[in-house]
Structures are given as structure tokens and as C-alpha cells.
Backbone as ProteinMPNN parsed JSONL, in Angstrom:
{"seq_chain_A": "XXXXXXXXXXXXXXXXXXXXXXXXXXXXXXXXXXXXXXXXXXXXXXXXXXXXXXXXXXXXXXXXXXXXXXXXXXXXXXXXXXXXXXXXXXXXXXXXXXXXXXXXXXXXX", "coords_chain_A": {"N_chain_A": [[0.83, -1.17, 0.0], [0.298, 2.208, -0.658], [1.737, 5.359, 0.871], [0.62, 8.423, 0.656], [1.742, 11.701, 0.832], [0.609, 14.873, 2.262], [0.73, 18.141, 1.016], [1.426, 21.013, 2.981], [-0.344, 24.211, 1.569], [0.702, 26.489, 3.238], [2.149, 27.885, 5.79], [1.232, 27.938, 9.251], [-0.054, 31.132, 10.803], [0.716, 32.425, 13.323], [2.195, 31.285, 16.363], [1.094, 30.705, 18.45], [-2.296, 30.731, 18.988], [-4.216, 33.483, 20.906], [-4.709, 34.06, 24.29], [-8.473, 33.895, 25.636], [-8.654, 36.263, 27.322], [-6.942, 37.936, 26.912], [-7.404, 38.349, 24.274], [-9.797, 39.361, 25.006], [-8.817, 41.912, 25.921], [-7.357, 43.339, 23.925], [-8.997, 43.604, 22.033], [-10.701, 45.596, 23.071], [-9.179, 47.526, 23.137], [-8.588, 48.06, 20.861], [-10.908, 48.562, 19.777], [-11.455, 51.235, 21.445], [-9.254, 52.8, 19.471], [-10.363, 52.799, 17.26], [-12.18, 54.915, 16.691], [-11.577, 57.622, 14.248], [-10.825, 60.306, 15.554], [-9.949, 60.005, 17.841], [-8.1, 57.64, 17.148], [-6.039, 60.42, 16.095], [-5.401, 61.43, 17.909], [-3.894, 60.25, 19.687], [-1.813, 59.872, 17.877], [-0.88, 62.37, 17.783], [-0.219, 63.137, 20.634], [2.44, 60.873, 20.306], [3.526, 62.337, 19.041], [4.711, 64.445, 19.423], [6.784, 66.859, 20.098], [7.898, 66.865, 22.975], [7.789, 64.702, 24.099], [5.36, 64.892, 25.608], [2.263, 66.025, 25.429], [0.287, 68.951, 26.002], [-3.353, 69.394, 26.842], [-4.676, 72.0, 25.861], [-3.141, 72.394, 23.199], [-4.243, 70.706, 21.676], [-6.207, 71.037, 20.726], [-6.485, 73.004, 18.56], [-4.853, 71.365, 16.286], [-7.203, 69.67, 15.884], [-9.505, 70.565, 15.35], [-11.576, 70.308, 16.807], [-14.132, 71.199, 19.849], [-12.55, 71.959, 23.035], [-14.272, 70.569, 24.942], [-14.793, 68.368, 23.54], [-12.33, 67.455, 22.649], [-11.09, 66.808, 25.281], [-12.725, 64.594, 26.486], [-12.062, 62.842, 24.411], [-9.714, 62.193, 24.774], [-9.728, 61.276, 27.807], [-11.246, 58.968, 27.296], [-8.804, 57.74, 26.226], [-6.951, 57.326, 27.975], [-8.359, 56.129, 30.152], [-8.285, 53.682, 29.048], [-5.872, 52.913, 28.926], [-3.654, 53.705, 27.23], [-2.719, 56.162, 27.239], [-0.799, 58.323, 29.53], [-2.348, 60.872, 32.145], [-1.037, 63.854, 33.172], [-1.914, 66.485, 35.9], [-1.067, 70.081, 35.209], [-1.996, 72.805, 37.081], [-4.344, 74.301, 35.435], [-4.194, 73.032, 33.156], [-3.836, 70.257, 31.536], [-1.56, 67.186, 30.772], [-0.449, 64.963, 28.401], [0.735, 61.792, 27.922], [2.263, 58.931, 26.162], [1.347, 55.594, 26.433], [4.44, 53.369, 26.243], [4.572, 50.702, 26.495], [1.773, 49.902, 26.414], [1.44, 50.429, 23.4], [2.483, 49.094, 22.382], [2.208, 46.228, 22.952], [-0.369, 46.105, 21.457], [0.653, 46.68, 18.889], [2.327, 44.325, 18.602], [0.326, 42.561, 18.208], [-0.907, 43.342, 15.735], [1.475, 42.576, 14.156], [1.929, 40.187, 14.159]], "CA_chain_A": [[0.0, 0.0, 0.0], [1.368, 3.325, -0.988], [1.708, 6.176, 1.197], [0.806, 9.43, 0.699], [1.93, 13.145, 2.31], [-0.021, 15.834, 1.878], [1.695, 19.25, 0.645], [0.723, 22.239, 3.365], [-0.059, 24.841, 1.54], [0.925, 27.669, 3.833], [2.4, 27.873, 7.252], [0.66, 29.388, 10.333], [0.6, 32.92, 11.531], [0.775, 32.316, 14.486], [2.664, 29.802, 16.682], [0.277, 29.929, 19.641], [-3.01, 31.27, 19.579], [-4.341, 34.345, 21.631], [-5.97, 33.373, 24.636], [-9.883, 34.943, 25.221], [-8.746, 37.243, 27.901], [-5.915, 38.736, 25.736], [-8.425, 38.578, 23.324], [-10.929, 40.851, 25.228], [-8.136, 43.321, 25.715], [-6.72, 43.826, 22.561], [-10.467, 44.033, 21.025], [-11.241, 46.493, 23.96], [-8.063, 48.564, 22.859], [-8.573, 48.394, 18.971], [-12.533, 49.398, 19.441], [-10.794, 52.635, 21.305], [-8.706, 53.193, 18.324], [-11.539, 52.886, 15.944], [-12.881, 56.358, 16.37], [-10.679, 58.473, 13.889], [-10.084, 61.651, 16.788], [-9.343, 59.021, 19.004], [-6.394, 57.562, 16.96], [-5.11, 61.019, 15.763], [-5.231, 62.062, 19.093], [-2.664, 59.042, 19.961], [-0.823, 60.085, 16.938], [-0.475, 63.849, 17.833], [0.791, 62.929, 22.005], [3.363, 60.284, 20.349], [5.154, 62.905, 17.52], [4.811, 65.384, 20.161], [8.424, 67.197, 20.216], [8.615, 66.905, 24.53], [7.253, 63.638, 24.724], [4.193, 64.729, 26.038], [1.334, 67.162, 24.908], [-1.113, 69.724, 26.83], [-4.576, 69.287, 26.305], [-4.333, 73.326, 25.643], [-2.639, 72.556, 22.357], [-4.62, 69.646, 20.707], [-7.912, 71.442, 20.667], [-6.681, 73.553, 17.421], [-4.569, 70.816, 15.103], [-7.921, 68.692, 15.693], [-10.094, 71.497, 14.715], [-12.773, 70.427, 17.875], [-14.398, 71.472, 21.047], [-12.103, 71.688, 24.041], [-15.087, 69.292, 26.023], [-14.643, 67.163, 22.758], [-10.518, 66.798, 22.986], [-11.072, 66.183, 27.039], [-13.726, 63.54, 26.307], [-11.548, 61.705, 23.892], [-8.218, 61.841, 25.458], [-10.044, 60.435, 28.708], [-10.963, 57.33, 26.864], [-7.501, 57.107, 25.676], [-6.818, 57.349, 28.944], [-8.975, 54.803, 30.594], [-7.927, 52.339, 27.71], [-4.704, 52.988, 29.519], [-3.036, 54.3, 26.257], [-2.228, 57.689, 27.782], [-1.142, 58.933, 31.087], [-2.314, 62.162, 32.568], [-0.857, 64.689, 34.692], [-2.34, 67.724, 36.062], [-0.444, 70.89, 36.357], [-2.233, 73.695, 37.233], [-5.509, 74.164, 35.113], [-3.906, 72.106, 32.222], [-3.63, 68.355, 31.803], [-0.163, 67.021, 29.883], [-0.554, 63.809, 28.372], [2.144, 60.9, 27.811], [1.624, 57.485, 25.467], [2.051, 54.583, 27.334], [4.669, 53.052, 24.89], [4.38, 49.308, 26.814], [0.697, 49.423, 25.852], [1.311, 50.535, 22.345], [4.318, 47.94, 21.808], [1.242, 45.071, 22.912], [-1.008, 46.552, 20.003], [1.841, 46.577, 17.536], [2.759, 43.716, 18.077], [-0.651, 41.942, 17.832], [-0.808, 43.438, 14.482], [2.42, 42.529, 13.496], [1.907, 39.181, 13.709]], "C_chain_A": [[0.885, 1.247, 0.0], [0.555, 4.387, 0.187], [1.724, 7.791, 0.3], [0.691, 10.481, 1.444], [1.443, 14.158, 1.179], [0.777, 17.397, 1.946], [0.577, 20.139, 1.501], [1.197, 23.38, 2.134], [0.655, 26.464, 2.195], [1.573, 27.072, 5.132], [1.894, 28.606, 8.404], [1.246, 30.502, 10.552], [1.17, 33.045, 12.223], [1.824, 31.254, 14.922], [1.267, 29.545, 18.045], [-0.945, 31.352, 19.151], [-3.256, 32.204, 20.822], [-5.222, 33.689, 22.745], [-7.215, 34.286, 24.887], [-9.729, 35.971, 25.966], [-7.767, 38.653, 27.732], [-6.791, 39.171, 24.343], [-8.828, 39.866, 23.123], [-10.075, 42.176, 25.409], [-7.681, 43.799, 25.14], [-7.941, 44.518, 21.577], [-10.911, 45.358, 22.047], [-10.434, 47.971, 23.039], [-8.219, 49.519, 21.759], [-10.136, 49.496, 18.985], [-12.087, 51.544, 19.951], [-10.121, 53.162, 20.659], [-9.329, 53.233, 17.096], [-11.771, 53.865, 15.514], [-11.15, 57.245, 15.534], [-10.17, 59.764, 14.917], [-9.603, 60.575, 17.488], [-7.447, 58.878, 18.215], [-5.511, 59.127, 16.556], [-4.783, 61.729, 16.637], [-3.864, 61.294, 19.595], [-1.718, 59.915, 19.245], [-0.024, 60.931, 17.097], [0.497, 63.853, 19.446], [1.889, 62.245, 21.279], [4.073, 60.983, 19.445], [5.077, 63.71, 18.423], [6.438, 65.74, 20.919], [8.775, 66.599, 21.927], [8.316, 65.502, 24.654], [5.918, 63.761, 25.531], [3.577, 66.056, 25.738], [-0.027, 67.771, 26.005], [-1.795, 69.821, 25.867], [-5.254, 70.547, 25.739], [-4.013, 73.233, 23.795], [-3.236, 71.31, 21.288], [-5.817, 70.09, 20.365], [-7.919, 71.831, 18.551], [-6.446, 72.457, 15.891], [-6.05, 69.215, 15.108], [-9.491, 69.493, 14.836], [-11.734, 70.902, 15.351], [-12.757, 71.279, 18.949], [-13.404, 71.634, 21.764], [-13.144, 70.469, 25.031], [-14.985, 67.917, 24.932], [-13.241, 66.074, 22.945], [-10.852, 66.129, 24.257], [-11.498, 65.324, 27.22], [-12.915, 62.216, 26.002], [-9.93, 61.109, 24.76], [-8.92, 60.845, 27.003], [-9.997, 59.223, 28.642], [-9.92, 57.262, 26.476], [-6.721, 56.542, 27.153], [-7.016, 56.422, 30.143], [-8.395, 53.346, 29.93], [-6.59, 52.207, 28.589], [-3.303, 52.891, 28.095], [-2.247, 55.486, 26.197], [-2.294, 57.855, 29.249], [-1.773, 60.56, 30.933], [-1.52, 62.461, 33.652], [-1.585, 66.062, 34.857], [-1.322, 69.024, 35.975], [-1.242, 72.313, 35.928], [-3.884, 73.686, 36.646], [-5.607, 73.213, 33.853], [-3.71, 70.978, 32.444], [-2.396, 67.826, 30.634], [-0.334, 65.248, 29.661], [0.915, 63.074, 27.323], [1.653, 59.922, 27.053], [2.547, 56.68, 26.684], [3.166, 53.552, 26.325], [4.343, 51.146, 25.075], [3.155, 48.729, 25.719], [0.761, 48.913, 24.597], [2.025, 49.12, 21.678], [2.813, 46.572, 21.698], [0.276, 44.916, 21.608], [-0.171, 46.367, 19.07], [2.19, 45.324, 17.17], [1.579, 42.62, 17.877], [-1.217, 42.175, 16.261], [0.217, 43.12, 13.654], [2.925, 41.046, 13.236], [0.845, 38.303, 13.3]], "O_chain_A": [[1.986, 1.311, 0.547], [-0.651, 4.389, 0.434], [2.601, 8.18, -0.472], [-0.051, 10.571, 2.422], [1.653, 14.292, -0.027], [1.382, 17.703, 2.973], [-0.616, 20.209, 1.207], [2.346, 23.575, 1.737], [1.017, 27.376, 1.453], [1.483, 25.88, 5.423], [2.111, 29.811, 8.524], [2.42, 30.872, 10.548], [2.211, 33.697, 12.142], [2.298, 30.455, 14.114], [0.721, 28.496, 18.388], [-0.643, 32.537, 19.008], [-2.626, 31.894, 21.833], [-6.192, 32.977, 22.484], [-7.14, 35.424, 24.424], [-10.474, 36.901, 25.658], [-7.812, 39.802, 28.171], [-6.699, 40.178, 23.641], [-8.701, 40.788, 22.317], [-10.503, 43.294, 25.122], [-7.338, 44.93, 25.484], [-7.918, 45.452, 20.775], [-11.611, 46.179, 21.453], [-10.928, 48.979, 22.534], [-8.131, 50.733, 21.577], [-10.377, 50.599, 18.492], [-12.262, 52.583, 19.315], [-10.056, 54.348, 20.982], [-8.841, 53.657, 16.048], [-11.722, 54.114, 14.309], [-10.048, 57.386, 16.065], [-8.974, 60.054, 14.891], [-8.373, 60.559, 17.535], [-6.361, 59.422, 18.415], [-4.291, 59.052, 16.703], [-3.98, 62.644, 16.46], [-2.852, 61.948, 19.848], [-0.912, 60.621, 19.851], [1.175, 60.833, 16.837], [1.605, 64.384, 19.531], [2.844, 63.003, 21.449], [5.116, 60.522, 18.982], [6.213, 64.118, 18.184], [7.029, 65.18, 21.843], [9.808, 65.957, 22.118], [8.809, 65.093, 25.705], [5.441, 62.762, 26.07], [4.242, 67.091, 25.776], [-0.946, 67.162, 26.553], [-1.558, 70.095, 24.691], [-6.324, 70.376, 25.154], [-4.662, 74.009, 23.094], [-2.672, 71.068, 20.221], [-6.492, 69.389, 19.612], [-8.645, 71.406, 17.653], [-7.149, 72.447, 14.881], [-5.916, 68.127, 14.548], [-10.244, 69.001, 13.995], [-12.783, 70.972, 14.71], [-11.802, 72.016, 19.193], [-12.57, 71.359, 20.901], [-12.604, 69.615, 25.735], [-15.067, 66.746, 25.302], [-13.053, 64.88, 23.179], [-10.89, 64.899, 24.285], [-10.994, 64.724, 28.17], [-12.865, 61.145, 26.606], [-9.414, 60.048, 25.113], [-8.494, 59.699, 27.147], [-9.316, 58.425, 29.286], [-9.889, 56.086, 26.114], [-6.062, 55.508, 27.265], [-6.144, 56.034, 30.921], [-8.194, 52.244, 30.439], [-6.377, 51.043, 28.928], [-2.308, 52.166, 28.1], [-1.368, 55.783, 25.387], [-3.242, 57.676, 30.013], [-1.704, 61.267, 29.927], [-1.284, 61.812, 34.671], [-1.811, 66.707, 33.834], [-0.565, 68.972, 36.944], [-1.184, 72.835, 34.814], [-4.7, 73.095, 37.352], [-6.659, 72.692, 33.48], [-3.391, 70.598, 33.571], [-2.558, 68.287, 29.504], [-0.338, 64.438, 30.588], [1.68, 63.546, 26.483], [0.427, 59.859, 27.136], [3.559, 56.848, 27.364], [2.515, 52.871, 25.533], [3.997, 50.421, 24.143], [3.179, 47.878, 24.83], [0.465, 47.764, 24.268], [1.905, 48.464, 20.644], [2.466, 46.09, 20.62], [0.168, 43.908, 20.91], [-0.611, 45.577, 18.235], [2.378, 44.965, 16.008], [1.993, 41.631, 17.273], [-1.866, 41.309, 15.675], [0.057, 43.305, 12.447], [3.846, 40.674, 12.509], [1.106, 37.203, 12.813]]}, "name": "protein", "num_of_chains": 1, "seq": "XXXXXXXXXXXXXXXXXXXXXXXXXXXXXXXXXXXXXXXXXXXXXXXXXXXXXXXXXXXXXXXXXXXXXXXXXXXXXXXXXXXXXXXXXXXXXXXXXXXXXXXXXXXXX"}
């Protein structure tokens, strides 16, 4: 009796599957990166010459509200994508780069 081997076409993506609770936080992450202000809000803290941007200065290159910027950066915020700090009546926000690196690299493979 003759043997035959079957030709894979392809090789996985992956080596291990995501598990569901990596899952839910990567899908949590992405859905907060969905909204276009959202990501160019990301975009604008991480080219940001000091490493971090007042909420003072994102209002204009977004061409919204001030209660709109404050809104969105929050959820970026919550997502735990951005720190805040306070100083004074302004708020200075930071990317978290850990987070980002987790996102990146869930797309990158």
C-alpha cells in the first residue's frame, strides 16, 4: 500500500493562539482606536516634540471642542493608552509606549 503526504499549503501565523482574555483586551483597545479623533489624538501625544502634549494645544490641530478633545483623550486614557498629569488648570498627556508595543505587536503578527 502506498503512502501518501499531503503538501501544506501555507504555514501558520501564528505559533500559539491568543488566549480569550488577551483577546478581550486587545479588542477592547482596537474598538478605542476605531474612532478616527481618538487615533489622531494618539498620533499627535506620540510625535509630540517633549514627549508629552497639553490638552491646551490639541484642541486647534484637531479642529474640535475643548469638552470634545477632554472627552476623547479620557478614553484614551482609561484604555490605559495615555497617562495624565495635572499641572495647574492644564492636563499634559504621555503614550504609554508598553501598551502601544502590545497593540503593535498583535498586528504585526
Amino acid at each position: 500500500m502506498e503512502v501518501k503526504t499531503i503538501d501544506v499549503c501555507c504555514e501558520p501565523v501564528l505559533d500559539v493562539a491568543i488566549a480569550e482574555d488577551q483577546a478581550a483586551d486587545l479588542a477592547a483597545a482596537f474598538k478605542v482606536l476605531s474612532d478616527p479623533t481618538r487615533l489622531r489624538l494618539l498620533s499627535l501625544v506620540a510625535t509630540a516634540s517633549a514627549g508629552e502634549a497639553c490638552s491646551c494645544d490639541l484642541v486647534e490641530p484637531l479642529g474640535r471642542s475643548q469638552p470634545t478633545v477632554s472627552h476623547h483623550l479620557s478614553v484614551l486614557t482609561e484604555a490605559g493608552l495615555l497617562t495624565r498629569e495635572q499641572r495647574g488648570k492644564w492636563a499634559y498627556f504621555r503614550v504609554v509606549p508598553e501598551r502601544l508595543e502590545v497593540l503593535r505587536d498583535a498586528l504585526a503578527t
